[in-house]
Short mmCIF file of C-alpha atoms in Angstrom, two decimals:
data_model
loop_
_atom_site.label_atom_id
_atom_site.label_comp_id
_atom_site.label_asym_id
_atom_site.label_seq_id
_atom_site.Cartn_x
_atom_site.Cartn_y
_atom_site.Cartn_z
CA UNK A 1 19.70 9.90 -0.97
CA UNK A 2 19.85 13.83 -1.47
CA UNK A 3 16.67 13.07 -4.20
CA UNK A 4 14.77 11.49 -1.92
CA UNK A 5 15.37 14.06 1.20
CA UNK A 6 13.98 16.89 -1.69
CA UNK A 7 11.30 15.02 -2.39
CA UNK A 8 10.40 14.46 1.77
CA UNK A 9 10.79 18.21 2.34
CA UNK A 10 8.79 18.92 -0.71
CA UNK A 11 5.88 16.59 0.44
CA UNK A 12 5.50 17.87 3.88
CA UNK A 13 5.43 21.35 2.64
CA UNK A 14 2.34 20.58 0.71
CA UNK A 15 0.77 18.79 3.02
CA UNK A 16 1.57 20.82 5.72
CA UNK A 17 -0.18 24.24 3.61
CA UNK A 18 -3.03 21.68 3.28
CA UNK A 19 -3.61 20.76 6.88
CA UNK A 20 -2.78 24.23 7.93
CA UNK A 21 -5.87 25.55 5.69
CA UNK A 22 -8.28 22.60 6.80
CA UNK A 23 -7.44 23.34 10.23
CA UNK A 24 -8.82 26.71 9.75
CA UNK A 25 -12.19 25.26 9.02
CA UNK A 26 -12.58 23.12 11.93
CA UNK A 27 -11.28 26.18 13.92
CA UNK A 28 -14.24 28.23 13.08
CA UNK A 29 -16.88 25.55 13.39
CA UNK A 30 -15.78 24.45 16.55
CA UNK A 31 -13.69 25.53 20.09
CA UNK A 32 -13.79 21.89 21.65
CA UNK A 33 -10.08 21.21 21.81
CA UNK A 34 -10.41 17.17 22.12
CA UNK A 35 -12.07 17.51 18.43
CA UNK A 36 -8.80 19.46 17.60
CA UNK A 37 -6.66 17.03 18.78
CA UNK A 38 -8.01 14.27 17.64
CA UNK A 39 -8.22 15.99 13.98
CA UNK A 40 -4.40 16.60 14.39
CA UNK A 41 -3.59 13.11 15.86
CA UNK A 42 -5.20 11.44 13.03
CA UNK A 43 -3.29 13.72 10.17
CA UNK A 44 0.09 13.19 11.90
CA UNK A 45 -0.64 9.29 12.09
CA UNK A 46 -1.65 9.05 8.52
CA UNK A 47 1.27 10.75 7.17
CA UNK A 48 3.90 9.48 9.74
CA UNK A 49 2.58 6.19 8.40
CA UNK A 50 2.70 6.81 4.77
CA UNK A 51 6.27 7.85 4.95
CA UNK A 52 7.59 5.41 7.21
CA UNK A 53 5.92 2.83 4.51
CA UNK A 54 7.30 4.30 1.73
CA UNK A 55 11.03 4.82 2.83
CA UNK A 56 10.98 1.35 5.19
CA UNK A 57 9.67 -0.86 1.83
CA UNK A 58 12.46 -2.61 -0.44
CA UNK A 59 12.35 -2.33 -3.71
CA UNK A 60 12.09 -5.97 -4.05
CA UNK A 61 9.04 -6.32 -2.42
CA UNK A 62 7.23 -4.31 -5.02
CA UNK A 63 3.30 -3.42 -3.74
CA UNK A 64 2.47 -4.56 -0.31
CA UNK A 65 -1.20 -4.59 0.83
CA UNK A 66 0.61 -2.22 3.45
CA UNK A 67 1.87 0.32 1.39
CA UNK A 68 -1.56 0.48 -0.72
CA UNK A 69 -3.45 1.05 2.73
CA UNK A 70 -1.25 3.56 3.48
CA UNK A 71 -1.71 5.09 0.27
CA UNK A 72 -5.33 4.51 0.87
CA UNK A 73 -5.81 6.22 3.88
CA UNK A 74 -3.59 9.25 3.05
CA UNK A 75 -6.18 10.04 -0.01
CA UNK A 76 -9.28 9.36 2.35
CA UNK A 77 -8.20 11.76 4.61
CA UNK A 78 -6.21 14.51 1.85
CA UNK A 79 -8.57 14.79 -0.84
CA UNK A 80 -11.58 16.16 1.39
CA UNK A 81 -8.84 18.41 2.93
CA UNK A 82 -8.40 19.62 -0.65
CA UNK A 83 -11.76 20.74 -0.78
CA UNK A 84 -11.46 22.85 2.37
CA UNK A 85 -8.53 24.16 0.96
CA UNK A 86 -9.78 25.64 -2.11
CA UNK A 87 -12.92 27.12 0.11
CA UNK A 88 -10.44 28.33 2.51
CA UNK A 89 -7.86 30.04 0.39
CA UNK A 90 -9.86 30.93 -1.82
CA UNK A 91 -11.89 32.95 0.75
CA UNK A 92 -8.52 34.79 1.88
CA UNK A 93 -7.78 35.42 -1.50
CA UNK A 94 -11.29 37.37 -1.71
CA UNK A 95 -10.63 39.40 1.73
CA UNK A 96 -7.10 40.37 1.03
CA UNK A 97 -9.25 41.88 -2.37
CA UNK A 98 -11.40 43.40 -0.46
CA UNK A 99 -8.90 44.62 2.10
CA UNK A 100 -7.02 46.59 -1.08
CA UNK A 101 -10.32 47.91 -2.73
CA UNK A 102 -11.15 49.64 0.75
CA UNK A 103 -7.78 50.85 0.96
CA UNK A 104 -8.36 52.60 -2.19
CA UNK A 105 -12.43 53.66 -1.07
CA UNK A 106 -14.01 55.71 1.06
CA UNK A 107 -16.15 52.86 2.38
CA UNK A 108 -15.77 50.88 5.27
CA UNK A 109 -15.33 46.58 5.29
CA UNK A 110 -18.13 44.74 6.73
CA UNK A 111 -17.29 42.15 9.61
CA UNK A 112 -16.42 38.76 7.60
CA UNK A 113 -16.35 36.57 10.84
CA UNK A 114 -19.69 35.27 10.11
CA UNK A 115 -19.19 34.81 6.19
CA UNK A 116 -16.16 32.93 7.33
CA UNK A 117 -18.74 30.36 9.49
CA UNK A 118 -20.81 29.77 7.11
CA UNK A 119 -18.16 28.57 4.32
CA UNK A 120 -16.10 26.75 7.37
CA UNK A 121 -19.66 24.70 7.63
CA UNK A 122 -20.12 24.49 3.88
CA UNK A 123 -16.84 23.50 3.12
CA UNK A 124 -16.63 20.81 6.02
CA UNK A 125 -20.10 19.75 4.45
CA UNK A 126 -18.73 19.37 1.03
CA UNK A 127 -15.51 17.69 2.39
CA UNK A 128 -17.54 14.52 3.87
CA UNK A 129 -18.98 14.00 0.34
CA UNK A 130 -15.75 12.31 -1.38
CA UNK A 131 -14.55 11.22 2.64
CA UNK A 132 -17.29 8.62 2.93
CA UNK A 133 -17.03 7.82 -0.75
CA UNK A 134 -13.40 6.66 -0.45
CA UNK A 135 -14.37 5.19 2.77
CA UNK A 136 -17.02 3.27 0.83
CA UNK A 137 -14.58 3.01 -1.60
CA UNK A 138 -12.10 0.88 0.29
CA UNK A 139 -14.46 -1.23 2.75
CA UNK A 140 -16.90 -2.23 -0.28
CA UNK A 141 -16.18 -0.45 -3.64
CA UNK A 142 -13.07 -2.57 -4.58
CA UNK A 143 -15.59 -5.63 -4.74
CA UNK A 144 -18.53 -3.74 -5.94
CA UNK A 145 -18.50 -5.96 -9.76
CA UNK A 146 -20.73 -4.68 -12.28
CA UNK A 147 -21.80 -6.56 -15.29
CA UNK A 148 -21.51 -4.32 -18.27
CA UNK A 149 -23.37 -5.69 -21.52
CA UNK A 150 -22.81 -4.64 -25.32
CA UNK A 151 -24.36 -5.94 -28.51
CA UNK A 152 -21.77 -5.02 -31.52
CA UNK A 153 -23.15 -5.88 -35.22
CA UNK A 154 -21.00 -6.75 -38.15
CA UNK A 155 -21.84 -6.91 -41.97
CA UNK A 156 -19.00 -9.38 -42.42
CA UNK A 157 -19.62 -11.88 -39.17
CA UNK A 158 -19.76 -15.22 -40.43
CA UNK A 159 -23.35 -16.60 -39.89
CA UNK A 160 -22.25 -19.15 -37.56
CA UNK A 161 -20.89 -16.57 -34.59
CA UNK A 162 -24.07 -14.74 -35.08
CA UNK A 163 -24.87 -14.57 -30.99
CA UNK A 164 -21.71 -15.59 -29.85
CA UNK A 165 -20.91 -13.94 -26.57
CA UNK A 166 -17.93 -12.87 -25.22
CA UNK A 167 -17.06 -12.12 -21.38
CA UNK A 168 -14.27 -9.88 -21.27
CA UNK A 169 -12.07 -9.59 -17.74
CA UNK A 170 -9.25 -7.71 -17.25
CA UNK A 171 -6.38 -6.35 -14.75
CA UNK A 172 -7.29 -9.33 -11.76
CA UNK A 173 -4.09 -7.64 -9.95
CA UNK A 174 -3.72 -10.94 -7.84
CA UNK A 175 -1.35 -9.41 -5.08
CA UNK A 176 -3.52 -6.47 -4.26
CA UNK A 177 -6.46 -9.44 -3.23
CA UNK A 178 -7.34 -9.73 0.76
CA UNK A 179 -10.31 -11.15 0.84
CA UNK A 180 -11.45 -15.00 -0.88
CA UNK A 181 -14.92 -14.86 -0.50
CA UNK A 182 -15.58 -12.01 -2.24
CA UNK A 183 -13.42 -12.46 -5.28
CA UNK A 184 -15.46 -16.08 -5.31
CA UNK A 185 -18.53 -13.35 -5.62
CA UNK A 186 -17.02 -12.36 -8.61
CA UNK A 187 -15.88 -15.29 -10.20
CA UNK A 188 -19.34 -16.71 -9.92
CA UNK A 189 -20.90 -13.73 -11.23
CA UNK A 190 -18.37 -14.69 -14.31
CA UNK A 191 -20.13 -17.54 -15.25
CA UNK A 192 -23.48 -16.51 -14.55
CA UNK A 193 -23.42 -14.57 -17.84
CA UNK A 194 -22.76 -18.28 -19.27
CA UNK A 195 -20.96 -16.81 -22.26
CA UNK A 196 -19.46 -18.62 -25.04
CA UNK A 197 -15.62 -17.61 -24.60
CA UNK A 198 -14.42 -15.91 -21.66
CA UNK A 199 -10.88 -13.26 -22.74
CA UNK A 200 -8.82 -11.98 -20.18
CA UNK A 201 -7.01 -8.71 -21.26
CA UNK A 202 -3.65 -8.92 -18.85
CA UNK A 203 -2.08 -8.41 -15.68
CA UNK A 204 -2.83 -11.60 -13.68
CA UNK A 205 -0.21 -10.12 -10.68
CA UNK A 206 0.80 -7.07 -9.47
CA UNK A 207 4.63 -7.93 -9.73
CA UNK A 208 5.11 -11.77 -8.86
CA UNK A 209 4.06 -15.31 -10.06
CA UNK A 210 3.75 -16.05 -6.36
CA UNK A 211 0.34 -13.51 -5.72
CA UNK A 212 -1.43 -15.76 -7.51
CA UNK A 213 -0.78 -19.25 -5.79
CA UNK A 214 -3.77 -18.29 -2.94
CA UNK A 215 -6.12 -17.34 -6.23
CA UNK A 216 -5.78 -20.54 -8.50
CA UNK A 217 -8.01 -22.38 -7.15
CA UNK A 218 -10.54 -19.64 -7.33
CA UNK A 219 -10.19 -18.76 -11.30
CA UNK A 220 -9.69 -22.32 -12.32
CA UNK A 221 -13.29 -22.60 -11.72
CA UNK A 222 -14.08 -20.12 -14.92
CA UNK A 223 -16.12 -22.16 -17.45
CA UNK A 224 -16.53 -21.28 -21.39
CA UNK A 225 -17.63 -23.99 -23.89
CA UNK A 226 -15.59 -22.49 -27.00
CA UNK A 227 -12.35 -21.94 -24.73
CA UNK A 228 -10.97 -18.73 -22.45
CA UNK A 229 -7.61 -17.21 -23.80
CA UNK A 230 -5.60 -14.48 -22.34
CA UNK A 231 -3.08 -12.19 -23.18
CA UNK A 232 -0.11 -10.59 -20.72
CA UNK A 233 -0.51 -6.66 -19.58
CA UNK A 234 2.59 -4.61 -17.91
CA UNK A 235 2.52 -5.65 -14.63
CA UNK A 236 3.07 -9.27 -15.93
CA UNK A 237 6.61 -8.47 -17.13
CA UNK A 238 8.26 -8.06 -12.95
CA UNK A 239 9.42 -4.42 -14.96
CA UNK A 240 8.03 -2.74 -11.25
CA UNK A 241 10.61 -4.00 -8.63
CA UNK A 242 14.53 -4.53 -7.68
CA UNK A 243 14.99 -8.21 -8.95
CA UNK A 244 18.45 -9.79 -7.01
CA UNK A 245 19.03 -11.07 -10.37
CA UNK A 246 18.30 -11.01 -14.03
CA UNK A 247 17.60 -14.79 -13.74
CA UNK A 248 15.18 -14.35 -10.82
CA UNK A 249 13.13 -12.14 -13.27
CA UNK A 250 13.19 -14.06 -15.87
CA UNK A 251 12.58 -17.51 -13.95
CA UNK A 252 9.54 -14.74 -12.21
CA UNK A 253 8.23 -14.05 -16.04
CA UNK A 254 8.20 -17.59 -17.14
CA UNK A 255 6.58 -18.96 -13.62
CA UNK A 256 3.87 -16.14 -14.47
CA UNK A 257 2.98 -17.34 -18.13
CA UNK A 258 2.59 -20.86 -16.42
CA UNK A 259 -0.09 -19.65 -14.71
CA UNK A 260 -2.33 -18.76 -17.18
CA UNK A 261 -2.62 -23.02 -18.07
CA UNK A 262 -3.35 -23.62 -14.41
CA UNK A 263 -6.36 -21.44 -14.26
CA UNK A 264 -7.42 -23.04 -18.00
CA UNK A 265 -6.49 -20.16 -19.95
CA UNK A 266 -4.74 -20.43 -23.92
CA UNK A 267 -2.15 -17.66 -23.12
CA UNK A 268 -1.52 -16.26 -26.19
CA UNK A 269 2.02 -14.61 -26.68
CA UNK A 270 1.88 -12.69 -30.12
CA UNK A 271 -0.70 -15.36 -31.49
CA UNK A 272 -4.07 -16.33 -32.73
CA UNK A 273 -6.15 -19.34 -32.58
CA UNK A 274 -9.48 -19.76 -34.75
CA UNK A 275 -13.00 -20.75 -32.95
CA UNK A 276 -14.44 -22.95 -35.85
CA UNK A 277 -18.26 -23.55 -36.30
CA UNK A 278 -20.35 -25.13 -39.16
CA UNK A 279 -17.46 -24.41 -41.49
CA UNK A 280 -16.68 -21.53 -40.23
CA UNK A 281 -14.42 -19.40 -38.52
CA UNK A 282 -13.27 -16.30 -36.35
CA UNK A 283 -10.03 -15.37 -35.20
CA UNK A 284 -9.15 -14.47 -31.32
CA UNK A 285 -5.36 -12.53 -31.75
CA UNK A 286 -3.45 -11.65 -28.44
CA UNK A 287 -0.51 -10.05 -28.57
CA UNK A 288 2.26 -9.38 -26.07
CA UNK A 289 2.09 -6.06 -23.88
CA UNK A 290 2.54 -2.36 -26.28
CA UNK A 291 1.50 0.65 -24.35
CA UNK A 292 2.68 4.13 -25.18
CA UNK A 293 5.43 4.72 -22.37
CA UNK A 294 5.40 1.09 -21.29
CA UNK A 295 6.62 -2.02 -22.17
CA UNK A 296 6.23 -2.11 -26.01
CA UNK A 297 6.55 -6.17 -27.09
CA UNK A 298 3.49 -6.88 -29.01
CA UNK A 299 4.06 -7.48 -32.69
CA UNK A 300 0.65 -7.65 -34.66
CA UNK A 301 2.49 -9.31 -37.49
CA UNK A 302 4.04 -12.00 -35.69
CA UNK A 303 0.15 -12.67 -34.41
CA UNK A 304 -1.50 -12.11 -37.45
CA UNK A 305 1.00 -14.41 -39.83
CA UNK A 306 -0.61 -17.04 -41.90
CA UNK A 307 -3.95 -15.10 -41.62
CA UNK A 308 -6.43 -13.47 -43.80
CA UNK A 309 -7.29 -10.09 -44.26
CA UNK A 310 -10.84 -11.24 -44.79
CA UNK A 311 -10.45 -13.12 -41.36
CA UNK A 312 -13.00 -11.75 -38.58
CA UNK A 313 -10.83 -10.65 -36.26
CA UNK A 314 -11.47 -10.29 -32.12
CA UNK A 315 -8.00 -8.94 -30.88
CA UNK A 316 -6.64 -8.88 -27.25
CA UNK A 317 -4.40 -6.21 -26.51
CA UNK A 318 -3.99 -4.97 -22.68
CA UNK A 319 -3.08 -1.09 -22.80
CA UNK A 320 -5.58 0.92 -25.42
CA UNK A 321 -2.97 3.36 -26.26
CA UNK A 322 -1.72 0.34 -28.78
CA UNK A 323 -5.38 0.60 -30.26
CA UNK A 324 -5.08 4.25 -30.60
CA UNK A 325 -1.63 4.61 -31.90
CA UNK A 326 -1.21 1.28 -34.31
CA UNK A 327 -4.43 -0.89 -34.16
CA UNK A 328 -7.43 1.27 -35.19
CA UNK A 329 -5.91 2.37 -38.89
CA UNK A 330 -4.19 -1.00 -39.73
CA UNK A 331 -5.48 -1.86 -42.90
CA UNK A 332 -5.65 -5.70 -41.80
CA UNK A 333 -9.03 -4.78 -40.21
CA UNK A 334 -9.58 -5.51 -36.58
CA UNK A 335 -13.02 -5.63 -36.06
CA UNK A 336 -12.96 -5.30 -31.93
CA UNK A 337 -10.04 -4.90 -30.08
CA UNK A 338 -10.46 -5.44 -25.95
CA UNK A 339 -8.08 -3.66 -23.38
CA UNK A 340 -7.93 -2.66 -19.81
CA UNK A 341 -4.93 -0.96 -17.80
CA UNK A 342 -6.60 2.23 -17.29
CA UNK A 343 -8.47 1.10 -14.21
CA UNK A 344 -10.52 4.02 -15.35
CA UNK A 345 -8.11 5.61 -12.57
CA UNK A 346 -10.37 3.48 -9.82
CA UNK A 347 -12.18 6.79 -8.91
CA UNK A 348 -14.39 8.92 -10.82
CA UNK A 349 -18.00 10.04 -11.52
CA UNK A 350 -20.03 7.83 -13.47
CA UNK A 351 -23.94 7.69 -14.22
CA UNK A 352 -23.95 4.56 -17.11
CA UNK A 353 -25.55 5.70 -20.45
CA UNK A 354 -25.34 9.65 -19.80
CA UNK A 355 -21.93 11.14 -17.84
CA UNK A 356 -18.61 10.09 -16.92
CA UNK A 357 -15.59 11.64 -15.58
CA UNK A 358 -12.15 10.17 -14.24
CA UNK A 359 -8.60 12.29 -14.53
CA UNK A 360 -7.51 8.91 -16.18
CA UNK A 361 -9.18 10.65 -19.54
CA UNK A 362 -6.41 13.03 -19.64
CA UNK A 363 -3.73 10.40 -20.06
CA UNK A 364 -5.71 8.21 -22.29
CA UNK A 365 -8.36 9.25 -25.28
CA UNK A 366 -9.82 5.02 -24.33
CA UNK A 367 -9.67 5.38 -20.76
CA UNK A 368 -12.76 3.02 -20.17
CA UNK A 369 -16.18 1.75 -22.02
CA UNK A 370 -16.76 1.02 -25.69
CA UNK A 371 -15.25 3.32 -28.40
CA UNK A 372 -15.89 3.26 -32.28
CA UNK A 373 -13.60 4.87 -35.08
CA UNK A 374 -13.51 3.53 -38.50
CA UNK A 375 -16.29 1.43 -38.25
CA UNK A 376 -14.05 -0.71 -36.06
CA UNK A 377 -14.62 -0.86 -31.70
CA UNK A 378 -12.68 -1.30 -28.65
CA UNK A 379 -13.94 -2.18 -25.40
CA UNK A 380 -11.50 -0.82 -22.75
CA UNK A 381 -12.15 -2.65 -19.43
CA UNK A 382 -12.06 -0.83 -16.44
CA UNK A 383 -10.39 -4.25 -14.45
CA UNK A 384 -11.96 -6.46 -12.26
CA UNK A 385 -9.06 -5.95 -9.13
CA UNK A 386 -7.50 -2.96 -8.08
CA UNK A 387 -4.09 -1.57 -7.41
CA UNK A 388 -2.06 1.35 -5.81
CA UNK A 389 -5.11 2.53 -3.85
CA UNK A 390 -6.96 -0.54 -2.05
CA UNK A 391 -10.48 0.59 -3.34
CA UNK A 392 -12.77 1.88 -6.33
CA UNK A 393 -14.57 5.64 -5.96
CA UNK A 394 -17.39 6.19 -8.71
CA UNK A 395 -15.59 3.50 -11.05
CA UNK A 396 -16.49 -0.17 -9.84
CA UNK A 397 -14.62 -2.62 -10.75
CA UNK A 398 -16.18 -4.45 -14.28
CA UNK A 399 -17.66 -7.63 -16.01
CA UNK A 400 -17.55 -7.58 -20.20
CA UNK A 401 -20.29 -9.26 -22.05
CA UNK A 402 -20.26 -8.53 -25.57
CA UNK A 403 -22.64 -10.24 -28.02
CA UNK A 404 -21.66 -10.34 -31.61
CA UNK A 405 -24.68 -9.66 -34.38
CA UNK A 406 -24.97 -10.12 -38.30
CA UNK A 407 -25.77 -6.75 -39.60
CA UNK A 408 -28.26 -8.66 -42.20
CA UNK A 409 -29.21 -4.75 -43.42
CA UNK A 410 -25.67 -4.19 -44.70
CA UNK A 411 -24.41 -7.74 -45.25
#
């Protein structure tokens, strides 16, 4: 209990040095006192809310849509406060500069009140920037699907699988789901790209088998001619919440594989299977979850046994660190691997073909887009659902199509 009273007192004194700061903004701009109020009454809702959530939750519930709104709205409201603060203090740092060098001179200090106006404005100008895009980000963003489309070329494709396509989806994060109609957007949009084989890269649920019984119906409804095969990601595993039992987990774990069958999916579980056409062949390997920090059960040789080296190889593994750190240098030679997990942090800056930016690239090298080292690729999916915060900021939620070409120049 004493670890969880540090961390309270800890909390509030950050966000009370954060409020206190923003406050001094709207103080400048304005003197109407129901504005005040109503900025105050807002910021002690939020956070009286977030912490009641947070210490009120069992463990065994794992995720609620409640404690991801209330996660939600405390990063709608704190991170635009963040930007006042840095305007803020940092201005105070610059006067109490001043305030020494004129010590020190004979020179007297100009009147800062009106400096201090104008970056009050500026700042509360800047602040409404990432405010209404994690406003956006909740109320649309989470559902905003974009259909990203590769074409990858191979010297050694077999002839046959030149022009396959491939519709990759990843992290679905069942639990997090509120709203059926438009998920059925995006499961439509699915099949529009009418690909050949449709992969998902893991985590169906957030935590349990049961998130998914509203959304079976829905996902059943995928259609590939040459099959759709899946693979599990960390969330899959029930590793995130207080089980009553080690049987409840377990009997959790199986009643999630079972899913994957109901929704038409070949769940693969440190296996391959081989799409055959005109006499020849190319392998689809999934293995079990390995992440770096995470759940590490996937065993490439288990999935790979009985296989050629010379085998074209399309592997499914959910967390890219396993590309980084075992797949990429394996001389067995996977050709493209496909991964998700990173959400691409759900927030970021992105302008497709020229800049992005998310604070999930400091935690992984493959945070989100296709990557190429050794004349091999991975395509790290940035998840079609969402979880922890109920929304998507700058990095929308993502649709895979990959078309596979014969290099006939350096066959």
């Amino acid at each position: 209990m004493s670890r969880w009273i540090i961390t309270l007192i800890i909390a509030s004194l950050i966000f009370f040095f954060v409020e206190f700061y923003a406050f001094q903004a709207l103080k400048t701009v304005t003197k109407n006192k129901y504005i005040k109020w109503i900025w105050i009454i807002v910021a002690v809702v939020i956070y009286v809310n977030l912490f009641y959530t947070v210490f009120t939750t069992p463990r065994s519930a794992g995720q609620t849509k409640g404690f991801q709104f209330a996660i939600g709205f405390m990063l709608t409201f704190l991170i635009p406060k963040l930007v006042l603060v840095a305007i803020m203090f940092g201005e105070d740092v610059v006067r109490v500069i001043q305030k020494i060098v004129s010590n020190f001179s004979s020179g007297e200090t100009k009147p800062l009140a009106s400096r201090r106006q104008f970056l009050s404005k500026l700042a509360l100008g800047l602040a409404a920037i990432p405010f209404a895009s994690f406003l956006y980000g909740i109320i649309q963003g989470r559902y905003n699907y974009k259909v990203l489309k590769y074409q990858l070329s191979f010297k050694d494709l077999p002839e046959a699988f030149d022009g396959l396509t491939i519709t990759q989806v990843s992290d679905i994060h069942s639990g997090s789901f509120t709203n059926k109609e438009k998920v059925q957007y995006g499961v439509d949009m699915i099949n529009k790209q009418k690909s050949d084989v449709i992969l998902f890269t893991g985590d169906i649920v957030n935590n349990k088998a049961e998130e998914m019984d509203d959304w079976i119906d829905v996902f059943k409804n995928l259609e590939a001619p040459l099959g759709k095969f899946s693979v599990l990601g960390n969330h899959d595993y029930g590793d995130y919440i207080q089980w009553n039992s080690k049987e409840d987990k377990k009997n959790n774990f199986q009643a999630v594989k079972d899913i994957h069958p109901k929704i038409g999916f070949d769940l693969l579980l440190d296996e391959h299977r081989y799409l055959e056409k005109n006499g020849e062949k190319i392998a689809i390997v999934g293995v079990e979850n390995w992440g770096k920090g995470f759940n590490q059960s996937g065993d490439l040789k288990k999935a790979t046994a009985g296989m050629e080296k010379e085998d074209f190889k399309i592997l499914m593994t959910h967390d890219p660190s396993h590309w980084e750190y075992k797949v990429k240098k394996d001389d067995f030679n996977y050709h493209l691997t496909l991964s998700g997990h990173t959400h691409g942090l759900q927030m970021g800056i992105e302008i497709p073909g020229f800049f992005k930016w998310s604070p999930s690239q400091y935690v992984y090298k493959q945070w989100a887009g296709l990557y190429n080292e050794f004349g091999r690729f991975i395509n790290v999916n940035r998840g079609f659902g969402y979880h922890a915060f109920p929304g998507r900021v700058g990095i929308w939620p993502e649709i895979t199509v990959i078309e596979l070409k014969k290099d006939v120049k350096h066959a």
